[in-house]
Amino acid sequence: MSAFVVLGAQWGDEGKGKMTDYLAEEAEVIVRFQGGNNAGHTVEVGDRQYKLRLIPSGILHDDKLNVIGNGVVVDPEALFEEIDYLEEEGVNVTPKKLLISDRAHVIMPYHKILDVLKEKSRGKNDIGTTGRGIGPCYTDKFERCGIRICDLLDESVFTEKLKQNIGAKSDYITKVLGGEELNYEEIASKYLALAERLRPYVKDTSVAVYNEIKADKKVLFEGAQGMLLDIDYGTYPYVTSSNTTACGVASGSGIGPNMITNAIGIAKAYTTRVGKGPFPTELDNEIGEWIREKGHEYGVNTGRSRRCGWLDAVILKTTVRVSGLTSLCVTKIDTLAGLEKLKICVGYKFNDTVIDYFPASLNDLAKCEPIYEEFDGWGEEVANARSYDELPNNAKKYLARIEELTGVNISIIGVGPRRDQTIRVTTQL
Ligand code: GDP
Ligand code: IMO
Ligand code: MG
């Protein structure tokens, strides 16, 4: 039995898409369990680049089953845009290759409207969301007024729930937030048409995934976002609205936590963040700018430039603890080539003590000063390295220190965006 998880160990965009595609070779089923099309996962194979948002990054492999689990929030319009885009790129997305949970919640037009208008109303206290309706959709899920995929497929249930939701939300949208009136007829006819297109893909995916694991098929769970965007353990309120940690796998896909055998944390060799919120090791200077340009640090989803900073071992230790990581995959080691000196944050000075965890209070976090260790850089480009031995000594020292600080082995190293630009250090994940 093997079920392994690929998780973002920082603030998202660590290279989960690339690594899921790479590791999909070793799995039969690839499952998304949380988030939605707020994710932007890039996969490069040869000279082709694919951008995935909602569909698992195993889709480029013809013989794999991809599953959108119950914990995901699904925007049907965005889903079919993505399917059409993939089909145009020559990637098959039939119901044989893609299943969608009947329990997943549907992102409705009013969720997207609420996301954008609420952000506007927050003014300078905005979160910097992707505007995809993720937060408002999860809010309805927990408020217990959400529309699930199984509801959308049943016309009488759907129209009833849609009327109730529009009734409950329209005054808030128009009178409080200054938005436009919602048009029931328009939304109903559009979504009922989308329902028919969705129907062949829909299944009880908990049963499907459980049966695959029981039949000794390898199942890979692909996380979206990252550790510090987690609703419970992230830098709240500057987080997303789901559990991005390994604990989200069980509730978001409908299997028991004891079925998970390995959890691989994907970490960039430095740190980035999109959107607002605290970032202790941020480099708001020419080094940060240098990393942004060399690493092409611009968001897949919204095109926003990513904030860049030194690697923070406090973040990685948090991920090891909260998600029970069994190994780390360090990506973008190639980006750092050319920097004379590098730093890793090994702890925070907080009042008169040193801590190696994230305080819950943002006021306390603001008082934390990173404590750095400095490393000599390496001038040699590593994009063509295919084994650990081919890496420069200073890169090896940097990586060895990450292992020491986190207490976890590095199983994979990324040296470029392409599938083949990957160094497998250990077979054990
Ligand atoms: P995800 O959201 O975690 O899947 O990551 P994104 O796709 O949003 O961002 C990661 C970016 O880095 C993408 O452009 C990838 O193609 C690229 N990438 C992934 N791994 C590596 C690597 O090891 N080196 C380099 N240079 N780029 C990488
Ligand atoms: P992947 O899977 C990086 C950030 C947004 C914002 C906050 C809340 O590609 O790593 P939301 O729209 O989810 O309510 O926005 O979370 N965010 C991400 N940042 N990578 C992502 O996904 C993200 N998904 C959401 O920028 O700060
Ligand atoms: Mg991304």
Coordinates of C-alpha atoms and ligand atoms in Angstrom, one line a residue:
M1 CA 0.0 0.0 0.0
S2 CA 1.4 3.4 -0.9
A3 CA -0.1 6.8 -0.8
F4 CA 2.3 9.7 -0.9
V5 CA 1.7 13.4 -0.7
V6 CA 3.4 16.4 -2.5
L7 CA 3.0 19.5 -0.3
G8 CA 4.1 23.1 -0.6
A9 CA 6.5 23.7 2.3
Q10 CA 6.5 27.5 2.1
W11 CA 4.0 30.1 0.7
G12 CA 3.1 28.3 -2.5
D13 CA 4.7 28.2 -6.0
E14 CA 7.5 25.9 -4.8
G15 CA 7.4 23.7 -7.9
K16 CA 4.6 21.3 -6.8
G17 CA 3.3 21.0 -10.4
K18 CA 6.7 20.0 -11.8
M19 CA 7.3 17.5 -9.0
T20 CA 3.9 16.0 -9.2
D21 CA 4.3 15.5 -13.0
Y22 CA 7.8 14.0 -12.3
L23 CA 6.6 11.7 -9.6
A24 CA 3.4 10.7 -11.4
E25 CA 5.6 8.3 -13.3
E26 CA 5.8 6.3 -10.1
A27 CA 2.0 6.5 -9.4
E28 CA -1.2 5.3 -11.0
V29 CA -3.6 7.9 -9.5
I30 CA -3.0 11.6 -8.9
V31 CA -5.4 13.4 -6.5
R32 CA -6.0 17.1 -5.7
F33 CA -7.6 17.4 -2.2
Q34 CA -7.9 21.1 -1.5
G35 CA -7.9 24.6 -3.0
G36 CA -9.2 25.3 -6.4
N37 CA -8.2 27.4 -9.4
N38 CA -6.3 29.8 -7.1
A39 CA -3.5 27.4 -7.7
G40 CA -1.2 27.8 -10.7
H41 CA 1.0 24.7 -11.3
T42 CA 3.6 24.8 -14.1
V43 CA 4.8 21.7 -15.9
E44 CA 7.4 21.7 -18.6
V45 CA 8.1 18.7 -20.8
G46 CA 10.7 19.1 -23.5
D47 CA 10.0 22.5 -25.1
R48 CA 6.3 22.6 -24.1
Q49 CA 5.0 24.4 -21.0
Y50 CA 1.6 23.7 -19.4
K51 CA -0.2 25.8 -16.8
L52 CA -2.6 23.8 -14.6
R53 CA -5.0 25.3 -12.1
L54 CA -7.6 22.8 -11.1
I55 CA -6.7 19.6 -12.9
P56 CA -4.1 17.4 -11.2
S57 CA -0.6 17.7 -12.7
G58 CA -0.6 14.0 -13.6
I59 CA -2.9 14.7 -16.6
L60 CA 0.0 14.9 -19.0
H61 CA 0.6 11.2 -18.6
D62 CA -1.8 9.3 -20.8
D63 CA -2.2 6.2 -18.5
K64 CA -2.9 7.9 -15.2
L65 CA -6.2 8.5 -13.4
N66 CA -6.6 12.0 -12.1
V67 CA -9.0 12.9 -9.3
I68 CA -10.5 16.1 -8.1
G69 CA -11.4 15.3 -4.5
N70 CA -14.2 16.5 -2.3
G71 CA -12.0 19.0 -0.5
V72 CA -11.5 21.0 -3.7
V73 CA -13.7 23.9 -4.7
V74 CA -14.6 23.6 -8.4
D75 CA -15.4 26.5 -10.7
P76 CA -17.1 24.6 -13.6
E77 CA -16.4 27.4 -16.1
A78 CA -12.7 27.5 -15.2
L79 CA -12.6 23.7 -15.3
F80 CA -13.9 23.5 -18.9
E81 CA -11.6 26.4 -19.9
E82 CA -8.7 24.3 -18.6
I83 CA -10.0 21.1 -20.3
D84 CA -10.4 22.9 -23.6
Y85 CA -6.9 24.4 -23.3
L86 CA -5.4 21.0 -22.6
E87 CA -7.3 19.4 -25.5
E88 CA -6.0 22.2 -27.8
E89 CA -2.4 21.4 -26.5
G90 CA -3.1 17.7 -27.5
V91 CA -3.7 16.4 -24.0
N92 CA -6.6 14.1 -23.6
V93 CA -9.0 14.8 -20.7
T94 CA -11.7 12.2 -20.9
P95 CA -13.7 10.8 -18.0
K96 CA -11.4 7.8 -18.1
K97 CA -8.6 10.1 -17.1
L98 CA -10.4 12.6 -14.8
L99 CA -12.9 12.0 -12.0
I100 CA -14.6 14.8 -10.0
S101 CA -16.0 14.2 -6.5
D102 CA -19.8 14.5 -6.2
R103 CA -19.1 16.1 -2.8
A104 CA -16.9 18.9 -4.0
H105 CA -18.4 22.4 -3.6
V106 CA -19.1 24.5 -6.7
I107 CA -17.7 28.1 -7.0
M108 CA -20.7 30.2 -8.2
P109 CA -20.5 33.6 -9.9
Y110 CA -21.5 35.3 -6.6
H111 CA -18.5 33.8 -4.9
K112 CA -16.2 35.5 -7.4
I113 CA -18.1 38.7 -7.1
L114 CA -17.9 38.6 -3.3
D115 CA -14.2 37.8 -3.3
V116 CA -13.4 40.8 -5.4
L117 CA -15.8 43.2 -3.7
K118 CA -14.8 42.2 -0.1
E119 CA -11.1 42.6 -1.0
K120 CA -12.0 46.1 -2.3
S121 CA -13.9 46.9 0.9
R122 CA -10.9 45.9 3.0
G123 CA -8.9 48.7 1.5
K124 CA -5.3 48.7 2.7
N125 CA -6.1 45.7 4.8
D126 CA -6.8 43.5 1.8
I127 CA -5.4 40.0 1.8
G128 CA -4.3 40.0 -1.8
T129 CA -6.5 37.0 -2.8
T130 CA -6.5 35.6 -6.4
G131 CA -10.1 36.8 -6.8
R132 CA -11.3 33.3 -7.9
G133 CA -14.1 33.0 -5.3
I134 CA -12.2 30.5 -3.1
G135 CA -12.8 32.1 0.3
P136 CA -16.5 32.8 -0.2
C137 CA -17.1 29.3 -1.6
Y138 CA -15.5 27.7 1.5
T139 CA -17.4 30.1 3.7
D140 CA -20.7 28.7 2.3
K141 CA -19.5 25.2 2.7
F142 CA -19.0 25.7 6.4
E143 CA -22.1 27.9 6.7
R144 CA -23.9 24.8 5.2
C145 CA -25.5 26.7 2.4
G146 CA -23.1 25.7 -0.3
I147 CA -23.9 23.9 -3.6
R148 CA -22.1 20.6 -4.1
I149 CA -21.5 19.0 -7.5
C150 CA -24.2 16.4 -6.7
D151 CA -26.6 19.3 -6.0
L152 CA -25.7 20.9 -9.3
L153 CA -26.5 17.7 -11.2
D154 CA -30.1 17.6 -9.7
E155 CA -32.0 20.4 -11.3
S156 CA -34.7 20.8 -8.6
V157 CA -32.2 20.8 -5.8
F158 CA -29.9 23.2 -7.7
T159 CA -32.6 25.7 -8.6
E160 CA -33.9 25.7 -5.0
K161 CA -30.4 26.2 -3.5
L162 CA -29.5 28.9 -6.1
K163 CA -32.7 30.8 -5.2
Q164 CA -31.9 30.7 -1.5
N165 CA -28.4 31.8 -2.0
I166 CA -29.2 34.6 -4.3
G167 CA -32.0 35.7 -1.9
A168 CA -29.5 35.7 1.0
K169 CA -26.7 37.4 -0.7
S170 CA -28.1 40.0 -3.1
D171 CA -28.8 42.8 -0.6
Y172 CA -25.3 42.3 0.8
I173 CA -23.7 42.5 -2.6
T174 CA -25.8 45.4 -3.9
K175 CA -26.4 47.5 -0.8
V176 CA -23.4 46.9 1.3
L177 CA -20.6 46.2 -1.2
G178 CA -22.0 48.3 -4.1
G179 CA -22.1 45.4 -6.6
E180 CA -24.6 44.6 -9.3
E181 CA -27.8 42.7 -9.0
L182 CA -27.5 38.9 -9.5
N183 CA -29.5 37.5 -12.4
Y184 CA -31.1 34.2 -11.3
E185 CA -32.2 33.1 -14.9
E186 CA -28.8 33.8 -16.4
I187 CA -26.9 31.9 -13.7
A188 CA -29.4 29.0 -13.6
S189 CA -29.3 28.3 -17.4
K190 CA -25.6 28.7 -17.6
Y191 CA -24.9 26.3 -14.7
L192 CA -27.5 23.7 -15.8
A193 CA -25.7 23.5 -19.1
L194 CA -22.4 23.2 -17.4
A195 CA -23.9 20.4 -15.2
E196 CA -24.6 18.3 -18.3
R197 CA -21.0 18.6 -19.4
L198 CA -19.8 17.7 -15.9
R199 CA -22.0 14.7 -15.4
P200 CA -19.8 12.0 -17.0
Y201 CA -16.8 13.0 -14.9
V202 CA -18.6 12.9 -11.5
K203 CA -18.3 10.0 -9.1
D204 CA -17.9 9.2 -5.4
T205 CA -14.2 9.6 -5.6
S206 CA -13.6 8.6 -1.9
V207 CA -14.7 5.1 -2.9
A208 CA -12.6 5.2 -6.1
V209 CA -9.4 6.4 -4.4
Y210 CA -9.9 3.9 -1.4
N211 CA -10.3 1.0 -3.8
E212 CA -7.2 2.0 -5.8
I213 CA -5.1 2.1 -2.6
K214 CA -6.5 -1.2 -1.4
A215 CA -5.7 -2.7 -4.8
D216 CA -2.1 -1.8 -4.2
K217 CA -2.1 1.0 -6.8
K218 CA 0.2 3.9 -5.9
V219 CA -1.7 7.1 -5.2
L220 CA -0.1 10.6 -5.3
F221 CA -1.8 13.5 -3.5
E222 CA -1.0 16.9 -5.0
G223 CA -1.2 19.8 -2.6
A224 CA -2.0 23.3 -3.7
Q225 CA -0.7 26.5 -2.0
G226 CA 1.8 25.9 0.9
M227 CA 2.4 25.5 4.6
L228 CA 2.1 29.2 5.6
L229 CA -1.1 29.7 3.6
D230 CA -2.8 27.0 5.7
I231 CA -6.0 28.3 7.3
D232 CA -4.9 27.0 10.7
Y233 CA -1.1 27.2 10.8
G234 CA -0.4 29.9 8.2
T235 CA 0.1 33.6 8.7
Y236 CA -3.6 34.2 9.4
P237 CA -5.5 36.1 8.0
Y238 CA -3.1 36.3 5.1
V239 CA -3.8 32.7 4.1
T240 CA -6.1 30.7 1.9
S241 CA -9.3 29.1 3.1
S242 CA -8.3 25.4 3.2
N243 CA -5.9 23.0 5.0
T244 CA -2.8 22.9 2.8
T245 CA -1.0 20.5 5.2
A246 CA -1.0 16.7 5.1
C247 CA -4.0 16.7 7.4
G248 CA -6.1 18.0 4.5
V249 CA -5.4 14.9 2.5
A250 CA -7.7 12.6 4.5
S251 CA -10.6 15.0 4.8
G252 CA -10.2 16.3 1.3
S253 CA -10.1 13.0 -0.4
G254 CA -12.0 10.7 1.9
I255 CA -9.4 8.2 3.0
G256 CA -8.0 7.5 6.4
P257 CA -4.9 9.3 7.6
N258 CA -3.2 6.0 8.3
M259 CA -3.2 5.2 4.5
I260 CA -0.7 8.0 3.9
T261 CA 2.8 6.5 3.8
N262 CA 5.0 9.4 2.8
A263 CA 4.8 13.2 2.7
I264 CA 7.3 15.1 0.5
G265 CA 7.7 18.8 1.2
I266 CA 8.5 20.9 -1.8
A267 CA 10.7 23.9 -0.9
K268 CA 12.4 26.4 -3.1
A269 CA 16.1 26.9 -2.3
Y270 CA 15.0 30.4 -1.2
T271 CA 11.6 31.8 -0.2
T272 CA 8.8 33.6 -2.2
R273 CA 5.4 34.9 -1.4
V274 CA 2.6 36.4 -3.6
G275 CA 0.0 38.7 -2.0
K276 CA 0.2 40.4 1.3
G277 CA 1.3 39.3 4.7
P278 CA 4.4 38.9 6.9
F279 CA 7.6 37.6 5.4
P280 CA 10.5 37.7 7.9
T281 CA 13.3 36.9 5.5
E282 CA 12.1 39.1 2.6
L283 CA 14.8 40.9 0.6
D284 CA 13.3 44.2 -0.4
N285 CA 16.5 45.1 -2.2
E286 CA 18.7 44.4 -5.2
I287 CA 19.4 40.8 -4.1
G288 CA 15.6 40.1 -4.0
E289 CA 15.2 41.8 -7.4
W290 CA 18.1 39.6 -8.7
I291 CA 16.5 36.4 -7.5
R292 CA 13.1 37.5 -8.9
E293 CA 14.6 38.1 -12.4
K294 CA 16.8 35.0 -12.5
G295 CA 14.1 32.8 -11.1
H296 CA 11.3 34.3 -13.2
E297 CA 9.3 34.9 -10.0
Y298 CA 6.0 36.1 -11.5
G299 CA 2.7 34.4 -10.6
V300 CA 1.2 31.8 -13.0
N301 CA -2.3 32.7 -11.9
T302 CA -2.5 36.4 -11.6
G303 CA 0.9 37.5 -13.2
R304 CA 1.8 39.4 -10.0
S305 CA 5.5 39.6 -9.1
R306 CA 6.5 37.4 -6.3
R307 CA 8.2 38.8 -3.2
C308 CA 11.6 37.1 -2.7
G309 CA 13.8 36.4 0.3
W310 CA 16.3 34.1 1.9
L311 CA 15.5 30.5 2.8
D312 CA 13.8 30.2 6.2
A313 CA 14.5 27.0 8.1
V314 CA 11.9 28.0 10.7
I315 CA 9.2 27.7 7.9
L316 CA 10.6 24.3 6.8
K317 CA 10.7 23.0 10.4
T318 CA 7.1 24.0 10.8
T319 CA 6.1 22.0 7.7
V320 CA 8.1 19.0 9.0
R321 CA 6.2 19.2 12.3
V322 CA 2.7 19.9 11.0
S323 CA 2.7 17.7 8.0
G324 CA 5.0 14.9 9.2
L325 CA 7.3 15.2 6.2
T326 CA 9.3 12.1 5.4
S327 CA 11.6 13.9 2.9
L328 CA 12.2 17.3 1.3
C329 CA 12.5 18.2 -2.4
V330 CA 14.5 21.4 -2.9
T331 CA 13.8 23.2 -6.2
K332 CA 15.4 26.0 -8.0
I333 CA 18.9 25.5 -6.7
D334 CA 19.9 26.6 -10.2
T335 CA 18.5 30.1 -9.6
L336 CA 20.9 30.8 -6.8
A337 CA 24.1 30.1 -8.9
G338 CA 26.0 33.4 -9.2
L339 CA 25.3 34.8 -5.8
E340 CA 28.5 35.5 -3.9
K341 CA 27.0 34.9 -0.5
L342 CA 23.8 33.1 0.6
K343 CA 21.9 33.2 3.9
I344 CA 19.6 30.7 5.7
C345 CA 17.5 31.9 8.6
V346 CA 18.0 29.4 11.4
G347 CA 15.8 30.9 14.1
Y348 CA 14.1 34.1 15.2
K349 CA 15.2 36.5 17.9
F350 CA 12.0 37.2 19.8
N351 CA 12.2 39.5 22.8
D352 CA 15.1 38.1 24.8
T353 CA 14.9 34.5 23.5
V354 CA 15.5 32.6 20.3
I355 CA 12.6 30.6 18.9
D356 CA 12.4 28.2 15.9
Y357 CA 8.6 28.2 15.4
F358 CA 6.1 30.7 14.0
P359 CA 4.2 32.7 16.7
A360 CA 0.4 32.8 16.2
S361 CA 0.2 36.5 16.7
L362 CA 1.2 38.7 13.8
N363 CA 2.3 41.4 16.3
D364 CA 4.7 38.9 17.8
L365 CA 5.8 37.8 14.4
A366 CA 6.6 41.4 13.5
K367 CA 8.9 41.5 16.5
C368 CA 10.9 38.5 15.3
E369 CA 14.3 39.1 13.8
P370 CA 15.7 36.4 11.6
I371 CA 19.0 34.9 12.8
Y372 CA 21.1 34.1 9.7
E373 CA 23.9 31.7 8.9
E374 CA 26.0 32.8 5.9
F375 CA 27.2 30.5 3.1
D376 CA 29.6 30.9 0.2
G377 CA 27.8 30.8 -3.1
W378 CA 28.7 28.9 -6.2
G379 CA 29.4 30.5 -9.6
E380 CA 28.8 27.4 -11.7
E381 CA 25.4 27.0 -13.4
V382 CA 23.8 23.6 -12.4
A383 CA 21.0 23.4 -14.9
N384 CA 22.7 20.4 -16.6
A385 CA 23.6 18.5 -13.5
R386 CA 21.8 15.2 -13.3
S387 CA 23.4 13.7 -10.2
Y388 CA 24.2 14.9 -6.7
D389 CA 27.9 14.4 -7.4
E390 CA 27.8 16.9 -10.3
L391 CA 26.7 19.8 -8.0
P392 CA 29.4 22.3 -6.8
N393 CA 30.7 21.7 -3.3
N394 CA 29.2 24.9 -2.0
A395 CA 25.8 23.9 -3.2
K396 CA 26.2 20.5 -1.5
K397 CA 27.1 22.3 1.8
Y398 CA 24.1 24.5 1.5
L399 CA 21.8 21.5 0.9
A400 CA 23.5 19.5 3.7
R401 CA 22.8 22.3 6.1
I402 CA 19.1 22.3 5.2
E403 CA 19.0 18.6 6.0
E404 CA 20.7 19.2 9.3
L405 CA 18.4 22.1 10.3
T406 CA 15.2 20.3 9.4
G407 CA 16.2 16.8 10.4
V408 CA 14.8 15.4 7.1
N409 CA 16.6 14.0 4.1
I410 CA 16.5 15.7 0.7
S411 CA 15.2 13.1 -1.8
I412 CA 14.9 15.3 -4.9
I413 CA 16.7 18.4 -6.2
G414 CA 15.3 20.6 -9.0
V415 CA 17.9 22.2 -11.3
G416 CA 15.5 23.7 -13.9
P417 CA 11.8 23.9 -14.8
R418 CA 11.8 20.8 -17.2
R419 CA 10.8 17.4 -16.1
D420 CA 14.3 16.0 -16.9
Q421 CA 16.0 18.8 -14.9
T422 CA 15.7 16.8 -11.8
I423 CA 18.2 15.0 -9.5
R424 CA 16.9 12.0 -7.7
V425 CA 19.0 11.7 -4.5
T426 CA 17.2 8.8 -2.9
T427 CA 14.5 6.4 -4.1
Q428 CA 12.9 6.6 -0.6
L429 CA 10.6 9.6 -0.6
Ligands
GDP1 P1 3.6 25.4 -8.0 O1 2.5 26.3 -7.8 O2 4.2 24.9 -6.7 O3 3.3 24.2 -8.9 O4 4.8 26.2 -8.7 P2 4.6 27.3 -9.9 O5 4.5 26.5 -11.1 O6 3.6 28.3 -9.6 O7 6.0 28.0 -9.8 C1 7.2 27.4 -9.9 C2 8.0 27.9 -11.1 O8 9.3 27.4 -11.1 C3 7.4 27.4 -12.4 O9 7.6 28.4 -13.4 C4 8.2 26.1 -12.7 O10 8.3 25.9 -14.1 C5 9.6 26.6 -12.2 N1 10.4 25.5 -11.6 C6 10.0 24.4 -10.9 N2 11.1 23.7 -10.4 C7 12.2 24.4 -10.9 C8 13.6 24.3 -10.7 O11 14.1 23.4 -10.1 N3 14.4 25.3 -11.3 C9 13.8 26.3 -12.0 N4 14.7 27.2 -12.6 N5 12.5 26.5 -12.2 C10 11.7 25.6 -11.6
IMO2 P1 0.0 27.3 -5.8 O1 -0.8 26.0 -5.7 C1 0.9 31.2 -4.1 C2 -2.3 33.3 -2.0 C3 -2.9 34.5 -2.6 C4 -3.3 35.3 -1.4 C5 -3.8 34.2 -0.4 C6 -5.3 34.0 -0.4 O2 0.2 27.7 -7.2 O3 1.2 27.3 -5.0 P2 -7.0 33.0 -2.2 O4 -7.4 33.3 -3.6 O5 -6.6 31.5 -2.0 O6 -8.1 33.3 -1.2 O7 -5.8 33.9 -1.8 O8 -3.2 33.0 -0.9 N1 -2.4 32.1 -2.9 C7 -1.3 31.5 -3.4 N2 0.0 32.0 -3.4 N3 0.6 30.0 -4.7 C8 -0.7 29.6 -4.7 O9 -1.0 28.4 -5.2 C9 -1.7 30.4 -4.1 N4 -3.0 30.3 -3.9 C10 -3.4 31.3 -3.2 O10 -1.9 35.2 -3.4 O11 -2.2 35.8 -0.8
MG3 MG 1.8 28.2 -8.4

